[in-house]
Short mmCIF file of C-alpha atoms in Angstrom, two decimals:
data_model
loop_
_atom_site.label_atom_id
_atom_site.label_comp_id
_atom_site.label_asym_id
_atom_site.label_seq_id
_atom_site.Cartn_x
_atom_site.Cartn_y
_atom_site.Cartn_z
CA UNK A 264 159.62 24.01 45.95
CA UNK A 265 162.53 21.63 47.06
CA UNK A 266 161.09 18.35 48.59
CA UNK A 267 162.75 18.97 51.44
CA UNK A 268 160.84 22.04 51.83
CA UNK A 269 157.49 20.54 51.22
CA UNK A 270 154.48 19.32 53.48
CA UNK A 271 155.43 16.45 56.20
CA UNK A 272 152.28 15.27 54.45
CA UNK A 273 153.83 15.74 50.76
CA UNK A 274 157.29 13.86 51.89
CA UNK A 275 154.75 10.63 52.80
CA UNK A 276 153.67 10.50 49.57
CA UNK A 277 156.44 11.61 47.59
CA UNK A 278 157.66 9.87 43.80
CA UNK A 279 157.97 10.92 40.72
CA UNK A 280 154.73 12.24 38.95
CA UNK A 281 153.49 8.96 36.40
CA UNK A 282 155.04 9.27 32.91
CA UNK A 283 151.57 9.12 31.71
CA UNK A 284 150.92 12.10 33.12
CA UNK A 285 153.51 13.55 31.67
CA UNK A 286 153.07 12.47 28.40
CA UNK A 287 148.88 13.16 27.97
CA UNK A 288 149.13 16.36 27.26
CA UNK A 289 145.47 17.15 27.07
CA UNK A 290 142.48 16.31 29.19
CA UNK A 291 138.88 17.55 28.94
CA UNK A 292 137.11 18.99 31.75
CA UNK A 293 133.27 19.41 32.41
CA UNK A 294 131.44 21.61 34.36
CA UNK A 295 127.63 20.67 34.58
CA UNK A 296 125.41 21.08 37.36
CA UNK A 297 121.92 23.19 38.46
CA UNK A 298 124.11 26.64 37.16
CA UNK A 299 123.53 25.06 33.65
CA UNK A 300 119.82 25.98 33.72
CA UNK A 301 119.84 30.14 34.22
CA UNK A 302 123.51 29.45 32.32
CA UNK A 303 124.11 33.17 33.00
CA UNK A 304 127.23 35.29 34.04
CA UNK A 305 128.80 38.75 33.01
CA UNK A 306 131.71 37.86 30.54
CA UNK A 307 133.59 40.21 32.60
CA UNK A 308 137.16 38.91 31.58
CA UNK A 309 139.22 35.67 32.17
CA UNK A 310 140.73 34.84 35.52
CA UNK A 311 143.57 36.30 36.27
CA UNK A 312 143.43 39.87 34.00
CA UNK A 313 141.32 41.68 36.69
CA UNK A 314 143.15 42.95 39.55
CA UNK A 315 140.18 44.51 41.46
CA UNK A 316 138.84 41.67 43.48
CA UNK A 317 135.63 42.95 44.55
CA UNK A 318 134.73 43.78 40.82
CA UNK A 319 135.74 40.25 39.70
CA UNK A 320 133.11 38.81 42.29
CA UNK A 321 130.39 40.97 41.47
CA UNK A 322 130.84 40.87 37.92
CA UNK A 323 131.93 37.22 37.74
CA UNK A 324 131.60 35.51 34.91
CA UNK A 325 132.32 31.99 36.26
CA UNK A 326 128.27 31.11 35.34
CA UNK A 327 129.08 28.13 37.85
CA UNK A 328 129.43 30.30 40.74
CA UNK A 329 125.66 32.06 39.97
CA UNK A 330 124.72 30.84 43.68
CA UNK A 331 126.91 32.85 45.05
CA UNK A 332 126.84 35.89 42.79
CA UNK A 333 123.14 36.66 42.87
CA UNK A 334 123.66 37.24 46.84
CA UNK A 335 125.86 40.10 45.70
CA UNK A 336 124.51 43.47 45.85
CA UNK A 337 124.39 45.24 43.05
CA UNK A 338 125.81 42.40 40.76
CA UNK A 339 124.14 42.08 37.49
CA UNK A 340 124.11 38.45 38.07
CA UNK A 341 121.77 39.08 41.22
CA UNK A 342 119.75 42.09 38.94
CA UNK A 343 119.25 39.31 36.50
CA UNK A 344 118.15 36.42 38.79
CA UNK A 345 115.54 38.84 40.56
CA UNK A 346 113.99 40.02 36.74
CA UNK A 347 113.74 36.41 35.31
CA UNK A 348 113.66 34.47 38.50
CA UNK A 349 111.44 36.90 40.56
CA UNK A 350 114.50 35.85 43.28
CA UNK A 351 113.59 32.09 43.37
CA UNK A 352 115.26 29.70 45.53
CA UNK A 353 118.55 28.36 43.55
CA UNK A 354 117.76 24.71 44.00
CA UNK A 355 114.46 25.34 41.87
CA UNK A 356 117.26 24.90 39.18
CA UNK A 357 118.24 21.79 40.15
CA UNK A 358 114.48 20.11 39.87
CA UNK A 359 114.04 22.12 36.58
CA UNK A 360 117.74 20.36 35.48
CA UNK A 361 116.46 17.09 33.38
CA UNK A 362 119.60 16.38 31.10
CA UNK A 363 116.69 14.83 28.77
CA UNK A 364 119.79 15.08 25.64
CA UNK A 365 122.50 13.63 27.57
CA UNK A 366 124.36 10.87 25.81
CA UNK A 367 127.80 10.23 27.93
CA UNK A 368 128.89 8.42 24.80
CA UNK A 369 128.34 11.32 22.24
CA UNK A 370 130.82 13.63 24.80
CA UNK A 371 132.93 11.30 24.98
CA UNK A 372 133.36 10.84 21.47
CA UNK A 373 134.11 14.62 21.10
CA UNK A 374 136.48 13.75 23.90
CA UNK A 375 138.14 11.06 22.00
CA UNK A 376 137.98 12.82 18.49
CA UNK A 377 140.35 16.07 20.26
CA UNK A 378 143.09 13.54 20.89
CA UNK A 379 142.68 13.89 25.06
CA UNK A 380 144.03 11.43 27.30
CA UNK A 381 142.24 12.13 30.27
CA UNK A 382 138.82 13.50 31.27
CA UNK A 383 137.96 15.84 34.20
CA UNK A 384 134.09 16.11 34.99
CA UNK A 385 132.57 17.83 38.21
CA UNK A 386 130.93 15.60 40.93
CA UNK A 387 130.12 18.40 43.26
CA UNK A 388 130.86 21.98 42.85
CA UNK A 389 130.72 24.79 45.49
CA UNK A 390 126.89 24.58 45.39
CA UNK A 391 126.85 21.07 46.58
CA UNK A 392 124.63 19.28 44.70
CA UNK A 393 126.67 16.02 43.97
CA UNK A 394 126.30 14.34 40.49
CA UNK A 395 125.66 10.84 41.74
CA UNK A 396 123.91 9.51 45.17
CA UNK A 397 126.46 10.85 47.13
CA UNK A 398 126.74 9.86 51.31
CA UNK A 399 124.53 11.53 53.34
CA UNK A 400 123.87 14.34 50.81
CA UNK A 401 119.74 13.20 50.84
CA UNK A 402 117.71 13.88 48.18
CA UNK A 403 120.49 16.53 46.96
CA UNK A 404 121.82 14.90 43.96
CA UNK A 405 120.93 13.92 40.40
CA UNK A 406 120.18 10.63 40.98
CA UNK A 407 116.95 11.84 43.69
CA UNK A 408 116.18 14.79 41.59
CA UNK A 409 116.62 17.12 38.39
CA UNK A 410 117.65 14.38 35.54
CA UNK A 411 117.27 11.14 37.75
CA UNK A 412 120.89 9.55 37.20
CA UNK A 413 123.79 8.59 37.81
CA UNK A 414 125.89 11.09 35.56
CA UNK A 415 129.45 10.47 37.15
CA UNK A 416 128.87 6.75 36.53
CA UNK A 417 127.91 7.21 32.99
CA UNK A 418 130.54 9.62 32.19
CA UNK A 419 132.83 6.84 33.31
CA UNK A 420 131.56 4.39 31.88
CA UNK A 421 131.72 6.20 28.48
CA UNK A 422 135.30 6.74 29.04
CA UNK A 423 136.37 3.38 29.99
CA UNK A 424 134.95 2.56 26.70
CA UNK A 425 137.27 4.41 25.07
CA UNK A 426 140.70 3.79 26.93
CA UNK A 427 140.11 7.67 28.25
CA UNK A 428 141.44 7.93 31.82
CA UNK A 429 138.73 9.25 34.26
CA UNK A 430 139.46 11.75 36.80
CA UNK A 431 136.79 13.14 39.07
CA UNK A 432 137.23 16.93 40.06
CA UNK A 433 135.72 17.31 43.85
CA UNK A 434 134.95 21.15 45.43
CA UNK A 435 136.69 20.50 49.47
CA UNK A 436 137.00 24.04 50.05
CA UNK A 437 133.62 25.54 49.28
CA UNK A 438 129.93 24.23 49.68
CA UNK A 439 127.26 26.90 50.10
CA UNK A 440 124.57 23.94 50.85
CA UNK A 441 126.20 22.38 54.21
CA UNK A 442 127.97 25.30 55.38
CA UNK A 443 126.10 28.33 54.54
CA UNK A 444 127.55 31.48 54.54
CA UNK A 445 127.46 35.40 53.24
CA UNK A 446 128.32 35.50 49.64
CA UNK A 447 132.35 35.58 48.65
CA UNK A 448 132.87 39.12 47.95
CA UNK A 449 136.34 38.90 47.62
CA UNK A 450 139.37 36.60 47.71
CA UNK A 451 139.56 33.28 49.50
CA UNK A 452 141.21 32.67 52.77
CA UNK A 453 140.85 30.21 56.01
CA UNK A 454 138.18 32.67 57.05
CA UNK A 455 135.72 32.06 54.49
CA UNK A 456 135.72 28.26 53.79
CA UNK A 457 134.68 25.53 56.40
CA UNK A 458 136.89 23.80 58.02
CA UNK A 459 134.98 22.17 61.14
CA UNK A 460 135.02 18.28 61.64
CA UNK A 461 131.50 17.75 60.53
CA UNK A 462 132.14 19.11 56.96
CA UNK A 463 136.06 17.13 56.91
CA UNK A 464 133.83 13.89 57.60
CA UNK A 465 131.06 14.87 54.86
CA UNK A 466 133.60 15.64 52.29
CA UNK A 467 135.68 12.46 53.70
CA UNK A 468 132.82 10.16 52.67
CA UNK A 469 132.18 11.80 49.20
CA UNK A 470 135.45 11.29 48.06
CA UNK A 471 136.39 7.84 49.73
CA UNK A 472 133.04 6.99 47.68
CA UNK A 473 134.02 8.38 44.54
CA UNK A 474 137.30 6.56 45.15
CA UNK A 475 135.38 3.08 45.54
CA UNK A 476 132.70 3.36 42.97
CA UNK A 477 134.40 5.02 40.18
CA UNK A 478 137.99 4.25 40.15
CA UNK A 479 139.54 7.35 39.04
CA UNK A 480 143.22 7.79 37.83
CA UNK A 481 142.92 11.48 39.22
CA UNK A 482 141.57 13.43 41.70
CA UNK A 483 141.20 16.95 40.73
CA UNK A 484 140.15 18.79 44.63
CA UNK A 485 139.55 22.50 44.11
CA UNK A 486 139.54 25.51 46.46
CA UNK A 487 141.59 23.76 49.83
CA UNK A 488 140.80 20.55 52.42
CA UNK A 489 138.86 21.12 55.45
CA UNK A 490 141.66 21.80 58.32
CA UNK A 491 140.09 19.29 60.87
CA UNK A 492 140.39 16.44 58.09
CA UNK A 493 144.32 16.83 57.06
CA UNK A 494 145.92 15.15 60.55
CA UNK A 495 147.06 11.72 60.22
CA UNK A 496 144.05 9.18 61.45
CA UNK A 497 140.56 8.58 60.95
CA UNK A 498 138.75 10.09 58.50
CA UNK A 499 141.58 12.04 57.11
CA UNK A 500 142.88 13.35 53.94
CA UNK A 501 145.88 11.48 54.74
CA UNK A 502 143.33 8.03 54.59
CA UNK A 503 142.10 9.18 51.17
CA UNK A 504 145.62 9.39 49.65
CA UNK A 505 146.45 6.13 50.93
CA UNK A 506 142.89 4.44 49.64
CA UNK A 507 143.59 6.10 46.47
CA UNK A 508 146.99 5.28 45.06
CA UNK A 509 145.94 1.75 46.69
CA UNK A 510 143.54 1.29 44.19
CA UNK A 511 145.54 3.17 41.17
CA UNK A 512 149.03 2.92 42.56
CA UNK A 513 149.67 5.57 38.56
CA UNK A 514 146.55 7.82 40.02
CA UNK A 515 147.93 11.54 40.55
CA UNK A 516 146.80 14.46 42.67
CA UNK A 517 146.24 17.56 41.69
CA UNK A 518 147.59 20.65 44.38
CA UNK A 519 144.79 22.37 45.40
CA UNK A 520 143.94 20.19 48.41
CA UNK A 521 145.95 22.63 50.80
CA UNK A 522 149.51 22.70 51.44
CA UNK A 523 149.48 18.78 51.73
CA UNK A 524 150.34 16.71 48.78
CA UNK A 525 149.81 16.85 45.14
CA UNK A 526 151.22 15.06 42.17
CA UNK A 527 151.08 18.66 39.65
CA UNK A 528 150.65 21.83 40.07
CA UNK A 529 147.62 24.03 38.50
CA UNK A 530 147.25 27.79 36.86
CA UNK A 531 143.53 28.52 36.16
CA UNK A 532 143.22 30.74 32.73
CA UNK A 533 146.22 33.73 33.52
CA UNK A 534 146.04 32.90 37.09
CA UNK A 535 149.23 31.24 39.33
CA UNK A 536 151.42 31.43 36.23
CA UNK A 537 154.48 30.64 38.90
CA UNK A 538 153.17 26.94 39.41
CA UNK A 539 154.09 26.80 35.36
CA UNK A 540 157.59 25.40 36.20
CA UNK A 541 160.25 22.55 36.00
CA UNK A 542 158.02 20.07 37.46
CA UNK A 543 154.61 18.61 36.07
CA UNK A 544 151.68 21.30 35.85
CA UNK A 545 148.46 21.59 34.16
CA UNK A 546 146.88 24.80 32.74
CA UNK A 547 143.07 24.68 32.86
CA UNK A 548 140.52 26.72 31.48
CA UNK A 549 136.87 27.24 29.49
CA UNK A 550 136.59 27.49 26.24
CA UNK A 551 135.08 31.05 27.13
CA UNK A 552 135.53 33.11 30.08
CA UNK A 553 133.25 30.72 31.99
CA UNK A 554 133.59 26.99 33.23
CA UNK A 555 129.92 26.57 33.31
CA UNK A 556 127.52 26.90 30.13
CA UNK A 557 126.86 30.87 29.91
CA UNK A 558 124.24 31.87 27.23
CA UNK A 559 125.46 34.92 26.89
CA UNK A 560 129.05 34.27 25.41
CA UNK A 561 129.86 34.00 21.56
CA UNK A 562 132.44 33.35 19.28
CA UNK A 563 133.78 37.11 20.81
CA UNK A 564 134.62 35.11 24.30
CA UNK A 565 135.88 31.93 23.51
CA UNK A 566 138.75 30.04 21.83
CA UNK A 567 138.60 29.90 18.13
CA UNK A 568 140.05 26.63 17.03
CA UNK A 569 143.18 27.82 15.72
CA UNK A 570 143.61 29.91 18.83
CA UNK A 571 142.87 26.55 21.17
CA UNK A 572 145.77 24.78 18.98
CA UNK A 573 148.29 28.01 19.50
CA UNK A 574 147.15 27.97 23.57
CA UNK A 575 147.43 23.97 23.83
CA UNK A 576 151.12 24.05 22.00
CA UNK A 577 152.59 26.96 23.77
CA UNK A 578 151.25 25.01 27.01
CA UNK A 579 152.88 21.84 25.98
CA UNK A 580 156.28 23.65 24.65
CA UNK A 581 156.84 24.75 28.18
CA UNK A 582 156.28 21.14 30.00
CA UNK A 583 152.79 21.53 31.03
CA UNK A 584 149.60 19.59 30.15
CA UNK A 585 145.95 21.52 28.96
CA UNK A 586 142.48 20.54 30.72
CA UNK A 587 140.29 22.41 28.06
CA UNK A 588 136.56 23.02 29.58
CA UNK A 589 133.60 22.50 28.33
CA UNK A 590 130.25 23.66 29.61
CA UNK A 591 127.13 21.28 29.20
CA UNK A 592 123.84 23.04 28.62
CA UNK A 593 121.28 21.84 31.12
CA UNK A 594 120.02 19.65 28.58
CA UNK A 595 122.95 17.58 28.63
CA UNK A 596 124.71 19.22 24.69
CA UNK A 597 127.39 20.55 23.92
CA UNK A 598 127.07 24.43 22.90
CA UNK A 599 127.72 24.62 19.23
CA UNK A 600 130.88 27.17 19.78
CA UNK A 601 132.87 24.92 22.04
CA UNK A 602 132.06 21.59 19.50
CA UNK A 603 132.95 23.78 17.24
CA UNK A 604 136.78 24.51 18.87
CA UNK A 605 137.10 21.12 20.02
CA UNK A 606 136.86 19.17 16.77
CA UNK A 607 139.30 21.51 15.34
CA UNK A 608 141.54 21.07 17.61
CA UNK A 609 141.19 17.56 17.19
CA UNK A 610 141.28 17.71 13.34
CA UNK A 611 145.12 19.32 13.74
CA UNK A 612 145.93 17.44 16.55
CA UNK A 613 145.80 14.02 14.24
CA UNK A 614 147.70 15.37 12.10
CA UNK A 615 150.50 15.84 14.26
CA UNK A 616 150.32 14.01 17.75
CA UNK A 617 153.31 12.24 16.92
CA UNK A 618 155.11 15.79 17.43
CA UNK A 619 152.91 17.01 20.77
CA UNK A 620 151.89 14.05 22.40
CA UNK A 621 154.47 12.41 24.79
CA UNK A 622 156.84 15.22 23.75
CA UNK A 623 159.04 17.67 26.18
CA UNK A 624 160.27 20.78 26.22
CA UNK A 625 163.18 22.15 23.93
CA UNK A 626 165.20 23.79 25.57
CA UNK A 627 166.73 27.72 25.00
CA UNK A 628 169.89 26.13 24.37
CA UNK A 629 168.59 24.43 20.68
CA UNK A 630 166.27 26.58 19.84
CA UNK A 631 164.05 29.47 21.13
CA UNK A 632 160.19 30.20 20.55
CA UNK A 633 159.30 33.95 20.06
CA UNK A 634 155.64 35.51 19.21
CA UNK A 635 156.22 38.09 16.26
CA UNK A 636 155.65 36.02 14.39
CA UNK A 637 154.68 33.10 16.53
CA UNK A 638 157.15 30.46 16.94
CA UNK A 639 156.79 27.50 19.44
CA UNK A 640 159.10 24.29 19.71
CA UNK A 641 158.58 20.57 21.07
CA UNK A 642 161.02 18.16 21.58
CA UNK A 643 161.01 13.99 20.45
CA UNK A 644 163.47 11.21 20.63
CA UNK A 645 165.42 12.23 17.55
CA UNK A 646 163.88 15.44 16.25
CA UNK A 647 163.37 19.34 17.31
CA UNK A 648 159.63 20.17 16.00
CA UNK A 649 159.17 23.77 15.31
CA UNK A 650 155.45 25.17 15.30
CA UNK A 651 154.90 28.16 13.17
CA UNK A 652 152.35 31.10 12.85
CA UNK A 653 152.57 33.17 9.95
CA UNK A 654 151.15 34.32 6.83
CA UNK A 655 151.31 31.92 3.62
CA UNK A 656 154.56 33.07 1.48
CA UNK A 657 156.05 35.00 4.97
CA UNK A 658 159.94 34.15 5.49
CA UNK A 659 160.12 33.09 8.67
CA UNK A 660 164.15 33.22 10.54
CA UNK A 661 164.22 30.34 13.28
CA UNK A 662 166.20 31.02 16.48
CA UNK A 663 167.98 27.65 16.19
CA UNK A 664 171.26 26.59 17.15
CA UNK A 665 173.39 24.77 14.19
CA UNK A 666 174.94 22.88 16.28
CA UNK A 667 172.23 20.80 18.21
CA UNK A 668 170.11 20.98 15.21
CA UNK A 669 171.21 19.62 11.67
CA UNK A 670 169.20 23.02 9.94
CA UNK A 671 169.97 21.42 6.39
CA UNK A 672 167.44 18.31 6.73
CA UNK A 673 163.90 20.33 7.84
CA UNK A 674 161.16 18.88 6.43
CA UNK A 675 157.50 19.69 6.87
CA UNK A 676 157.40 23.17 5.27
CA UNK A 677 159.58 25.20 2.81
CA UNK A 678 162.71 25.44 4.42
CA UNK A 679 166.34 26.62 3.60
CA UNK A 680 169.31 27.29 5.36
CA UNK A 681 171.21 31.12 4.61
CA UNK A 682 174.13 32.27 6.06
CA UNK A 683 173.51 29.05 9.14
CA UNK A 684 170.09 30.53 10.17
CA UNK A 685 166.87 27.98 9.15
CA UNK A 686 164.38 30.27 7.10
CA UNK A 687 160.68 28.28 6.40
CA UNK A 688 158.25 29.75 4.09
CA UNK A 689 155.03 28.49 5.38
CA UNK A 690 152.37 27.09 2.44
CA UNK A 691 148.65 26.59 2.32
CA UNK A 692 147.35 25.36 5.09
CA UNK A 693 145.52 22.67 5.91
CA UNK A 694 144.33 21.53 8.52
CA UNK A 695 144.21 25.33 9.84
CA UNK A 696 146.56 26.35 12.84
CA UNK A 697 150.38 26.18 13.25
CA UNK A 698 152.41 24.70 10.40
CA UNK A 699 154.86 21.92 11.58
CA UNK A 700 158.84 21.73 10.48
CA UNK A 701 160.40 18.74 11.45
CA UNK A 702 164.56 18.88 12.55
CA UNK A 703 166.99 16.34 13.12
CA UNK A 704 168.95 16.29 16.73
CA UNK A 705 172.58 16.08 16.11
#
């Protein structure tokens, strides 16, 4: 979209998106909240490979959305709740929620140790139960009840520690709590989420709060803005931008606040693959098929680490930045699977950040990326970095233009140059994932 064609709202804050941004990469997101104590959802499929809408609610298996699939009839989600639960009230999970294992700094080490730049964590999902004392949300929150703190504050905290940025992700569209209504049976639209002036204010205060306590660099809405709070005055999304980049004039905003103003675009898992473009963008997705903790997914639903690398690099060779997920158990750990993807990630990522990190894209013109075998390219000051795939002792051709690329000093692998076209013979590997050649710019 031109910026001539965007928002009057998006024209008042328009600039370029901040180059550190741009060059991060990765970020780390966290979903925690009362969902992490049934921790249960089909793994149906990821977002965006089901086209039957009304299946994909019933059978969701976003675990975080469990308040609003056991009101589905027929779901197994609701089948399960009324077998284990005998149908219990959902905010019985947030008093049985204690965190009693939660150590911000451990996360954030497993943060640090991937090579992330930013972290993402939830302060109030579509349930509404806010993870710190939130305005006018009562005894709803973790500091009155379940573990008894203040979880966003410790989370930043733990990231200011370590030179992290902190971004704070924010549900405008959706709260089940202060705007009750039937369960979401199929897609989204103005009809289903609230948009009154009492819920703009509510939301208003949350996130001018979250603004004022916590400082973020980014602010990560979900879902859409209550209509009656994007006009110009008062308490109005409008204000919020204005407090925010105020107070972190390099913050950034993501786009799902509404056809207002953001900073990048998203795509969730498969899902809005278009907003993947020219400008800045940010894929985001679980480990597994879920956001929230699920109990019932394996190694068979989630990322192995060398396929995490192989998802993170073919995000980055196209421009875009990853927000990997990870779902806390209620107890505040990390499930053993997703540490297990993360710190290989982060074992291959030191290895070769020089080559991903603050990189762009390569474009067609130099070289091309293909996926039999798997071939992905990034693009530094002086060199073209090729990413490769393949069996140990497999020739591998590179589509790569002699030319813009002097083919006859690649280093990093095997490599030789017949008949002009730059053939690499991948090794042993180690760390496991992608092997790296290295190629001058002319």
């Amino acid at each position: 979209m031109a910026m001539s064609e965007r928002p009057p709202l998006y024209r008042q804050f328009a600039r370029e998106t901040p180059a550190w941004f741009r060059d991060a990469k990765l970020g780390v997101f966290v979903h925690w909240g009362p969902y992490s104590v049934p921790a249960w959802a089909e793994p149906f499929g990821v977002f965006g490979s089901v086209e039957d809408e009304e299946e994909w609610f019933r059978r969701n298996p976003y675990a975080e959305w469990y308040a609003n699939t056991i009101r589905i009839d027929g779901s197994p989600a609701r089948r399960h709740h009324q077998e284990t639960y005998g149908g219990a009230d959902y905010d019985t999970f947030l008093d049985a929620w204690r965190a009693e294992a939660f150590d911000a700094d451990a996360v954030m080490d497993l943060v640090a140790a991937t090579g992330a730049r930013y972290f993402v964590p939830t302060t109030k999902h579509h349930d509404g139960v806010t993870l710190w004392d939130a305005p006018g949300t009562g005894d709803r929150n973790t500091v009155r009840r379940g573990p008894g703190r203040d979880l966003v504050g410790e989370f930043r905290e733990a990231a200011a520690r370590r030179g992290i940025r902190f971004g704070v992700y924010y549900s405008g569209g959706l709260d089940w709590h202060f705007a009750p209504a039937p369960p979401l049976v199929r897609h989204i639209d103005d009809s289903v989420r609230p948009q009154d002036r009492a819920y703009a204010d509510y939301a208003f205060d949350h996130v001018a709060d979250l603004i004022e306590r916590y400082r973020p660099d980014l602010l990560w809405g979900d879902i859409e803005y209550p209509d009656a709070g994007k006009a110009e005055g008062g308490k109005s999304l409008v204000e919020l931008f204005r407090r925010f980049y105020a107070t972190r004039p390099d913050g950034v905003v993501n786009d799902r606040w509404g056809e207002t103003h953001w900073d990048f675009r998203t795509s969730e898992y498969a899902h809005d693959r278009a907003s993947e473009g020219d400008g800045a963008w940010e894929n985001c997705r679980g480990v597994g098929f879920s956001f929230g903790h699920n109990r019932l997914e394996d190694e068979s639903h989630s990322l192995s680490g060398p396929e995490a690398i192989r998802h993170f690099l073919d995000v980055v060779s196209r421009g875009g930045n990853l927000l990997l997920n990870i779902g806390l158990t209620a107890s505040g750990e990390v499930p053993p699977v997703q540490r297990s993807t993360l710190e290989a990630l982060g074992v291959w990522n030191r290895v070769h950040a020089d080559a991903v990190f603050a990189s762009r894209p390569l474009g067609t013109a130099v070289a091309r990326p293909h996926d039999e075998p798997w071939v992905r390219w990034t693009r530094t000051e002086t060199h073209a970095h090729a990413f490769l795939d393949a069996p140990t002792g497999t020739r591998v051709p590179l589509d790569a233009n002699g030319d813009a690329l002097d083919l006859s000093a690649a280093t990093g692998a095997r490599t030789e140059v017949i008949d002009g076209t730059l053939v690499v013979t991948p090794g042993e590997r180690a760390p496991v994932g992608p092997v790296r050649v290295d190629v001058p710019l002319r």
